[in-house]
XYZ file of C-alpha atoms in Angstrom:
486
model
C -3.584 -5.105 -11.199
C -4.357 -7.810 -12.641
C -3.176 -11.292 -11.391
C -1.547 -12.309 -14.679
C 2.404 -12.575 -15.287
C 4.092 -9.566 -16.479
C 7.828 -8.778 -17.102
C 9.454 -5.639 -15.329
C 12.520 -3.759 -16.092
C 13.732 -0.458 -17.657
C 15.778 2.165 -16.619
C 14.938 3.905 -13.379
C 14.169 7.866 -13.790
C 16.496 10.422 -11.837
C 14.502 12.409 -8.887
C 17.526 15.230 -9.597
C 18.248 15.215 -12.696
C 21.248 12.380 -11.796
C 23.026 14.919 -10.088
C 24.454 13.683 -6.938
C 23.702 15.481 -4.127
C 26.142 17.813 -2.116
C 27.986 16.326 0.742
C 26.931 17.125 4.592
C 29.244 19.495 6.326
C 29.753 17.075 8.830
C 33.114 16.577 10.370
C 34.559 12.970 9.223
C 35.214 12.124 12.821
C 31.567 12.533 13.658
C 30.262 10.338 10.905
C 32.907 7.877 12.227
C 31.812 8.125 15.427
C 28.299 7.678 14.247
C 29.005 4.844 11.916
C 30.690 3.199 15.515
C 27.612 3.397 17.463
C 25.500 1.161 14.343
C 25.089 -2.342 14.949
C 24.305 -2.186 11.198
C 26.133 -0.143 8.327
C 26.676 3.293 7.695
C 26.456 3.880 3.915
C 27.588 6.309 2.103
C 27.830 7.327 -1.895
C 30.763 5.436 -3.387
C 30.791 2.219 -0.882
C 29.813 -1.200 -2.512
C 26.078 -1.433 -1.116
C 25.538 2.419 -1.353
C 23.733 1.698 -5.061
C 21.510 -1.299 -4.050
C 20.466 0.410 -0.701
C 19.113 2.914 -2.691
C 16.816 1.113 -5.182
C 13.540 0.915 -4.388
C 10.113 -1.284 -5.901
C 8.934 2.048 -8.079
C 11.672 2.355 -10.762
C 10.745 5.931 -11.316
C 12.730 7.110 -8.235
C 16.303 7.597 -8.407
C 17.432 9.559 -5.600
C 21.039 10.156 -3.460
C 21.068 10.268 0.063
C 24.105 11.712 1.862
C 23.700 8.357 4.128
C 21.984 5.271 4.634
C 21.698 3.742 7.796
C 21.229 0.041 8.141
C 19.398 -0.580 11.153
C 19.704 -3.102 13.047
C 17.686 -2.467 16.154
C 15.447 -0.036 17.776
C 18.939 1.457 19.149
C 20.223 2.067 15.219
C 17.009 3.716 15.031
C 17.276 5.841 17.963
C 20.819 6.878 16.718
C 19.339 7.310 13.087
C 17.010 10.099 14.481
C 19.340 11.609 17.028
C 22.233 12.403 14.227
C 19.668 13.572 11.347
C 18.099 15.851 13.786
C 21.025 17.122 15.459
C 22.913 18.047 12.218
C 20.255 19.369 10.314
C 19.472 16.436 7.872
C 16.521 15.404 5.574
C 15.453 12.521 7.175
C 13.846 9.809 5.354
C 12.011 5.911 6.577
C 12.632 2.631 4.634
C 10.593 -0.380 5.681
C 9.484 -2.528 2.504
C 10.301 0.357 0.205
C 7.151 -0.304 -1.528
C 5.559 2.771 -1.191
C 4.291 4.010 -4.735
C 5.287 7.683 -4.188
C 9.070 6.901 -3.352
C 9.315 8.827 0.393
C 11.093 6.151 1.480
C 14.436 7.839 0.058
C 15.368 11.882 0.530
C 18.031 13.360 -1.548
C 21.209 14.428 0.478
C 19.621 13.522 3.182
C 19.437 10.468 5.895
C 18.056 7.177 5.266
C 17.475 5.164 8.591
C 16.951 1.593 7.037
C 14.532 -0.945 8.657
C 14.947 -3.194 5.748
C 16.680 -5.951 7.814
C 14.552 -5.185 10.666
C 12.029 -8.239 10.012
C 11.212 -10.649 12.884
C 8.028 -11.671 13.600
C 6.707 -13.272 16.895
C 3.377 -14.808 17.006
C 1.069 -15.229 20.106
C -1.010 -18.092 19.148
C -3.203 -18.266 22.173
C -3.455 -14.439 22.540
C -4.555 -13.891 18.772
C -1.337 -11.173 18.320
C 1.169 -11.110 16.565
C 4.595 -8.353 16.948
C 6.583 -7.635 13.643
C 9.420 -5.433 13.485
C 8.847 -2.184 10.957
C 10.837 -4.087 8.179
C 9.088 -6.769 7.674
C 6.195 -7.390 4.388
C 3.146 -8.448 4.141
C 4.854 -11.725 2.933
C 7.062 -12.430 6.730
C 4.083 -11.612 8.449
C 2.084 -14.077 7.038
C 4.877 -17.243 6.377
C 4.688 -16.708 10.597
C 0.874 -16.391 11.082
C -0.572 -19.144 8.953
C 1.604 -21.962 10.703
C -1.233 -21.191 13.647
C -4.069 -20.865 10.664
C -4.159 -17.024 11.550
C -4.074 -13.737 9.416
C -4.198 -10.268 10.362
C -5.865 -7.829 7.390
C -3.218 -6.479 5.290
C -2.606 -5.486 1.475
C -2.678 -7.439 -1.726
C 0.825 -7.973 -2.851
C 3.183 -9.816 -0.451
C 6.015 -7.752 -1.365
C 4.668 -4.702 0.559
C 5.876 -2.958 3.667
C 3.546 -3.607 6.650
C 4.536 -0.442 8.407
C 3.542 2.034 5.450
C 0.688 0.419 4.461
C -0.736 -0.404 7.820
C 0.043 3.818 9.113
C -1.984 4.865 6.223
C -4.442 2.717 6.556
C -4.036 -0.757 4.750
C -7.087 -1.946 2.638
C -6.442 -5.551 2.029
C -8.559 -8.720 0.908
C -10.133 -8.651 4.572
C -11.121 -5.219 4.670
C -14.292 -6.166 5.008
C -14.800 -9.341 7.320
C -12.003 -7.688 9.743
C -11.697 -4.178 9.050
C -8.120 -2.392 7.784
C -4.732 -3.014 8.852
C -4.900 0.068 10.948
C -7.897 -0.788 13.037
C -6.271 -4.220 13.984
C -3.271 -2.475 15.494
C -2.696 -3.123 19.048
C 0.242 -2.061 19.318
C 2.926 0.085 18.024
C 6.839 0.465 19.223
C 7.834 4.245 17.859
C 10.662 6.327 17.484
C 9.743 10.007 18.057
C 11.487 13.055 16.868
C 13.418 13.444 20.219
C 14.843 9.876 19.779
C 13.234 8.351 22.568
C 11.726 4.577 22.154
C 7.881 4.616 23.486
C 4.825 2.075 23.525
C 1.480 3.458 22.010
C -1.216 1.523 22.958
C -5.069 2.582 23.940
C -3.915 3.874 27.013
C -0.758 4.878 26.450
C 0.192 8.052 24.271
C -3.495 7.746 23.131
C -3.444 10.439 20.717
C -0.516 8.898 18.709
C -2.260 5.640 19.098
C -5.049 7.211 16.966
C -2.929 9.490 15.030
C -0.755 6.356 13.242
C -4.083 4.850 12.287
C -4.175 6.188 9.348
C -1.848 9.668 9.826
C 0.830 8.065 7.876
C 4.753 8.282 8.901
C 3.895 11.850 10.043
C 4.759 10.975 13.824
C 7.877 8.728 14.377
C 9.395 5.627 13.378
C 7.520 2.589 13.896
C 10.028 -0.364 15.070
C 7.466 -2.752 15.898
C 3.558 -3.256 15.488
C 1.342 -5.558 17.458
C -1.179 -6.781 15.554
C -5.060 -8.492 16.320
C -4.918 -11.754 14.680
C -7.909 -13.848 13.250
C -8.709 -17.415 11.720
C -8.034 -17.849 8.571
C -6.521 -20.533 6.396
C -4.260 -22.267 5.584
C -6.765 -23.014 2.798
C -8.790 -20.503 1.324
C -10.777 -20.434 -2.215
C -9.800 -17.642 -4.174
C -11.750 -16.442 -7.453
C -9.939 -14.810 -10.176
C -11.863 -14.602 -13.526
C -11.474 -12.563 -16.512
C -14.817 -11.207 -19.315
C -14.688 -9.203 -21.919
C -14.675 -5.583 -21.127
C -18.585 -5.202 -22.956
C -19.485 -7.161 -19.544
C -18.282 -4.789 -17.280
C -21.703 -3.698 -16.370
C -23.024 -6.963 -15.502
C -19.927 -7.918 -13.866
C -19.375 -5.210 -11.454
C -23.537 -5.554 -10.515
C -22.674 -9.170 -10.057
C -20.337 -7.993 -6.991
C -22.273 -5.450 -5.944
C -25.176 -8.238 -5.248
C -22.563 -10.690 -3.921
C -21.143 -7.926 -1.290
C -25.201 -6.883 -0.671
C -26.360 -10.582 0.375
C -22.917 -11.741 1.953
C -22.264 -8.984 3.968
C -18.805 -9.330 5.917
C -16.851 -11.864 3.892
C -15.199 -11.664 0.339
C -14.339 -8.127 -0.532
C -14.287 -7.849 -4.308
C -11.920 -5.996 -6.495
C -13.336 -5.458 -10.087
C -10.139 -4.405 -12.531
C -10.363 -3.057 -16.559
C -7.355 -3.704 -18.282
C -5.591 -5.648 -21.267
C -4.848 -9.357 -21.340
C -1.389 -10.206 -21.327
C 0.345 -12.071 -23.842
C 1.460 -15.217 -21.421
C 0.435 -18.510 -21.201
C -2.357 -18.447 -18.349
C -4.721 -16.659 -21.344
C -5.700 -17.943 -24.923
C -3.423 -16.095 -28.198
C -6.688 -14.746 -29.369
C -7.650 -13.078 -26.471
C -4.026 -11.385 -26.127
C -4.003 -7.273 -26.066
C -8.327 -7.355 -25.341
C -10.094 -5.167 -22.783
C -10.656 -7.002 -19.997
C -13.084 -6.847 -16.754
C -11.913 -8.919 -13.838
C -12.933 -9.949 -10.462
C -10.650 -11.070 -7.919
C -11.982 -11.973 -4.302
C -10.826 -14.463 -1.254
C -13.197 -16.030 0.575
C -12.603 -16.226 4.250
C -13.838 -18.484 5.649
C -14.162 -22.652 4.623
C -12.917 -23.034 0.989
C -16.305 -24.948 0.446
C -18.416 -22.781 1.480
C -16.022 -19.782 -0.209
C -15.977 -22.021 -3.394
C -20.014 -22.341 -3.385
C -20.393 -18.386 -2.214
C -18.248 -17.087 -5.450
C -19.245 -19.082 -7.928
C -21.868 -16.569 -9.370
C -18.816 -13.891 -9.829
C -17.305 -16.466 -11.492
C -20.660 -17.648 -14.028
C -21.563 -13.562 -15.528
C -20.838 -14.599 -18.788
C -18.388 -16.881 -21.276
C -15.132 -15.841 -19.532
C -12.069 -15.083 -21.136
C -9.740 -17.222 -18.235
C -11.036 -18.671 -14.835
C -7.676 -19.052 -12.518
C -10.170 -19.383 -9.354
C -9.270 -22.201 -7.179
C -8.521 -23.548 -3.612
C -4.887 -22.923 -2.382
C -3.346 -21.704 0.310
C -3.510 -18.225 1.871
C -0.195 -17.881 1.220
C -0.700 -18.095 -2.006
C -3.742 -16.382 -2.277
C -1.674 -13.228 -0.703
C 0.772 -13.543 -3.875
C -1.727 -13.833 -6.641
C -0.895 -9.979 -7.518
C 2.923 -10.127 -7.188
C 4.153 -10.576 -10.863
C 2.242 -7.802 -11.854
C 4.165 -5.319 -9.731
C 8.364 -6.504 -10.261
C 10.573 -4.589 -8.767
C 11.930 -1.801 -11.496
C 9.026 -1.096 -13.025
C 7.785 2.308 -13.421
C 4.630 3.083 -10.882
C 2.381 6.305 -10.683
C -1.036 5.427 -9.186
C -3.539 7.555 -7.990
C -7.628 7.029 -6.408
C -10.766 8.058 -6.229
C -13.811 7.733 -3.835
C -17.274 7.211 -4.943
C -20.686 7.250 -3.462
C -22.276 5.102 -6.241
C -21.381 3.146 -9.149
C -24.142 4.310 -11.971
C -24.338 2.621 -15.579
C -22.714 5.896 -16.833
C -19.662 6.033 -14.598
C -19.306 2.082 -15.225
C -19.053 2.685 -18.778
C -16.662 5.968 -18.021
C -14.548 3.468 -16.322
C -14.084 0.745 -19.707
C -13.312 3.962 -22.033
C -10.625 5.574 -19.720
C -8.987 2.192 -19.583
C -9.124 1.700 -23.006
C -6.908 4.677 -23.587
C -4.397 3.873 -21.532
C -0.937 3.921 -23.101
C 0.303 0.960 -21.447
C -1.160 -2.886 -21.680
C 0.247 -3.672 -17.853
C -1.875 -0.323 -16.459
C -5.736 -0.902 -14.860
C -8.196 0.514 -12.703
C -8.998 -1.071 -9.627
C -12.503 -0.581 -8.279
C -12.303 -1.766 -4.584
C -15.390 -2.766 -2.973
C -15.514 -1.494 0.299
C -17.887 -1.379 3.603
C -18.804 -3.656 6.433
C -16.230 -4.040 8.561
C -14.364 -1.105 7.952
C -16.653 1.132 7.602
C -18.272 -0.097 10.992
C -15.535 2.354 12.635
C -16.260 5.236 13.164
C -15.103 7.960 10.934
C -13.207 9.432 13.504
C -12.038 6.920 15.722
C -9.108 6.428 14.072
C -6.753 9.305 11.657
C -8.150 7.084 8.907
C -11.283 8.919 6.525
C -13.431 8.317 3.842
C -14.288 4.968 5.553
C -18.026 5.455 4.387
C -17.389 5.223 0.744
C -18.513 2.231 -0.819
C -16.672 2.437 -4.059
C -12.569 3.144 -4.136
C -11.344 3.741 -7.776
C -7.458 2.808 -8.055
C -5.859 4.035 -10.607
C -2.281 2.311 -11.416
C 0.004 3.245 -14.279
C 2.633 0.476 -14.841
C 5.010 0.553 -17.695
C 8.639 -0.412 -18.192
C 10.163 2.210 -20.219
C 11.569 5.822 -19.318
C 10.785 6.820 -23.008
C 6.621 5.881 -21.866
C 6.628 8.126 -18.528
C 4.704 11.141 -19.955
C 2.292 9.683 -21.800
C 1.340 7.363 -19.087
C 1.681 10.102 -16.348
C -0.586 11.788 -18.058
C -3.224 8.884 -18.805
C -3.645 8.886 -14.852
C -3.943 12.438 -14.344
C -6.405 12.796 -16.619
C -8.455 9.735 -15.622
C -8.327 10.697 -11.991
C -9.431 14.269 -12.856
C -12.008 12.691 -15.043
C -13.411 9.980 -11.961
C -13.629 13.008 -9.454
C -16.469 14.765 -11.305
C -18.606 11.619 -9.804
C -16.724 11.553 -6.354
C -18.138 13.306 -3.695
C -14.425 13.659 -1.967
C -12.039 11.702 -0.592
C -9.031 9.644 -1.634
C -6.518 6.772 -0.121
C -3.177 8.150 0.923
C -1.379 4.843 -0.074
C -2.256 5.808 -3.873
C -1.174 9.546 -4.166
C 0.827 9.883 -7.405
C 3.411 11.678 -6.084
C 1.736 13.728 -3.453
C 2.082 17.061 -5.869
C -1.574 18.528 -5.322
C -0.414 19.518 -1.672
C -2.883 20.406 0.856
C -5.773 20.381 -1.192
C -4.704 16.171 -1.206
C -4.218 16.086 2.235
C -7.987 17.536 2.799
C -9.189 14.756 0.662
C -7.203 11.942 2.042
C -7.523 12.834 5.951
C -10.812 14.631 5.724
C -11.973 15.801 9.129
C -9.354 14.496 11.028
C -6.768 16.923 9.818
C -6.773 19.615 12.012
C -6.438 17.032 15.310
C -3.722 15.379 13.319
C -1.923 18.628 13.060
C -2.510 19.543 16.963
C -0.712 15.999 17.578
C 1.961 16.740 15.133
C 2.210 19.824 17.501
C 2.763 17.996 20.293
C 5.486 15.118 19.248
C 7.336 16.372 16.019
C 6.850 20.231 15.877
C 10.147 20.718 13.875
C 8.592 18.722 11.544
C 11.307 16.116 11.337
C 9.520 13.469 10.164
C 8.371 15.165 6.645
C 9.308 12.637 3.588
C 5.240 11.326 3.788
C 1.676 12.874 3.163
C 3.099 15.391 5.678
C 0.661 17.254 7.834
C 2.339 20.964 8.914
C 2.235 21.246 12.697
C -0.118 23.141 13.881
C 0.386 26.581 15.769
């Protein structure tokens, strides 16, 4: 992350090995008959959008489902769920198809396909707005900021809403208006016996706290309601880059700024390489970088007056802060994630941020193998962490510090040596973590249960008594996927 242009590309890598995967032993006239009840399009391997249906934003997954439905409606989605659990199918959830670990496809399996499932309808006098589970971050807000109103979600407007907000959703509000999850009001859900329900507070009140923050473990989410709060349509954003040998005093600098302006700009510091494009002098191409990026929000004046100290550490190497819109201020991130380019991104909690671990943090990202990867230290607290820890499915809210750690590259040829580079740095940060990590950055989910002890925490075992109750076949699996319990 870094807020720079970047190029993507490169050649996604097979999930099987490109083998395609074995047809269903499902009678043709029942796929017929279940193609007839779609609104949208049955897809399967061979037809003309088959190929594109199946890309997704991480260019490291290349799976083959057995079908892809195109929803259209909650009733697609009903049907979706119906045929993959009556025949026996892997059943998998696209919304954005953003998510970094790929779950959003299943080999040989069923896709039900929100993708063109993306209306939004804003309540400007009751401070909601609903958005269907297709939409991104960037629908959501086009709709919101006509009223000047936001609802906390991610950093790149490319992103689902419905995976990021059901595991949680740490955004550049986190910490004037919480996470995604805690402003849900709302959500519309498939569950694993196909029927449509509304979760609310007092309605299905376990799932209501189970999908804040327990992932896509419990249905299909066809619609969430969110809280919505002013914001915009100007905001001043601050987006400088020093030389990595500042790090120390640059990451203190935020760490005073979120101290004596508690509930407003949530930092993020970064450590990377400066890009070789135009927003950055020649000379200062390929250096170790230390960033800070951080929207103010609230007046642009005062936001402009608040940051400047992040902005006046030291001789930077670029300052890109400015006033613009929120719009734009949401997109500031997205041409350093294209879609195509290889992703693999893992985190770390942290209960402190000591000289030591500071410096830890500029020598792992100096050895990174690619100039496009960082890592992200999220400053965290106030508002979200003003929850308690188990009021919601979502944990770890206490931590102060959240260490992302995002491999980017472009070429198949690069995907050891940079799947490695995170590995090791995230087995490096733990040794000063105290537990805990952020389901929406799991790598690929392959330390098991011991991740989903980190990542849920305490809230684990009631998350597996509710997966109990609404999806004990375990239907809806393709996620940080808690086992029902017994």
């Amino acid at each position: 992350m870094s807020g720079s242009r970047s190029a993507g590309g490169g050649t996604p890598m097979s999930g099987n090995g490109g083998r395609r995967p074995q047809e269903p032993d499902i009678a043709a006239e029942l796929l017929d008959a279940f193609a007839a009840v779609l609104r949208g399009e049955l897809l399967r391997p061979g037809d003309a959008g088959y190929d594109p249906a199946r890309e997704l934003w991480n260019g490291m997954i290349d799976r083959h489902p057995a079908l892809v439905a195109r929803c259209h409606g909650d009733a697609d989605v009903v049907a979706a769920v119906h045929f993959a659990r009556d025949h026996g199918l892997p059943l998998a959830v696209r919304g954005g198809g953003h998510g970094v670990a790929g779950q959003a496809l299943c080999d040989g399996g069923l896709v039900a396909d929100l993708s063109e499932m993306t209306r939004v309808e804003v309540d400007p006098e009751g401070l909601t707005v609903r958005a269907q589970g297709g939409c991104t971050l960037g629908d959501v807000d086009r709709e919101t900021q006509r009223h000047g109103l936001a609802t906390p979600l991610g950093v790149v407007s490319a992103t689902g809403i419905a995976g990021l907000t059901l595991s949680g959703g740490i955004g550049w509000l986190r910490r004037k208006y919480g996470l995604s999850c805690d402003n849900l009001v709302s959500v519309q859900m498939v569950t694993a016996e196909g029927r449509l329900i509304a979760v609310d507070e007092d309605t299905h009140a376990d799932l209501f706290w189970a999908v804040r923050g327990g992932g896509g473990n419990f249905g299909v989410a066809t619609v969430l309601e969110y809280r919505l709060h002013p914001v915009g349509p100007q905001v001043h954003f601050c987006h400088v880059y020093y030389p990595a040998d500042r790090a120390r005093d640059v990451l203190r600098a935020c760490e005073r700024h979120v101290a004596e302006m508690p509930g407003q700009a949530a930092p993020i510091g970064v450590l990377g390489r400066i890009p070789a494009v135009g927003d950055f002098p020649p000379e200062t191409h390929g250096q170790l970088f230390v960033a800070v990026l951080a929207l103010f929000p609230g007046d642009p004046e005062e936001g402009e007056r608040a940051l400047r100290p992040l902005r006046e550490v030291a001789e930077p190497f670029a300052d890109l802060s400015g006033t613009m819109p929120y719009t734009d201020a949401q997109q500031v991130l997205d041409e350093d994630f294209p879609n195509g380019r290889r992703y693999y991104w893992k985190s770390v909690n942290a209960p402190e941020l000591g000289d030591e671990l500071i410096e830890h943090l500029v020598v792992r990202a100096a050895a990174s193998p690619s100039p496009d990867s960082t890592i992200d230290v999220w400053f965290q607290g106030d508002a979200m962490a003003r929850v308690g820890e188990q009021d919601t499915a979502f944990a770890n809210r206490g931590m102060p510090y959240l260490f992302g750690i995002e491999g980017n590259w472009d070429e198949e040829n690069d995907t050891a040596a940079n799947v490695a580079w995170v590995r090791d740095t995230f087995s490096d940060l733990s040794s000063y973590s105290s537990g805990g990590v952020y389901l929406n950055f799991p790598g690929f989910l392959e330390e098991g249960e011991r991740l989903l002890h980190e990542g849920y925490g305490p809230n684990l075992e009631r998350l597996a008594a509710v997966k109990a109750a609404h999806d004990p076949g375990n239907l809806f699996h393709h996620n940080a996927n808690i086992r029902p319990s017994t």
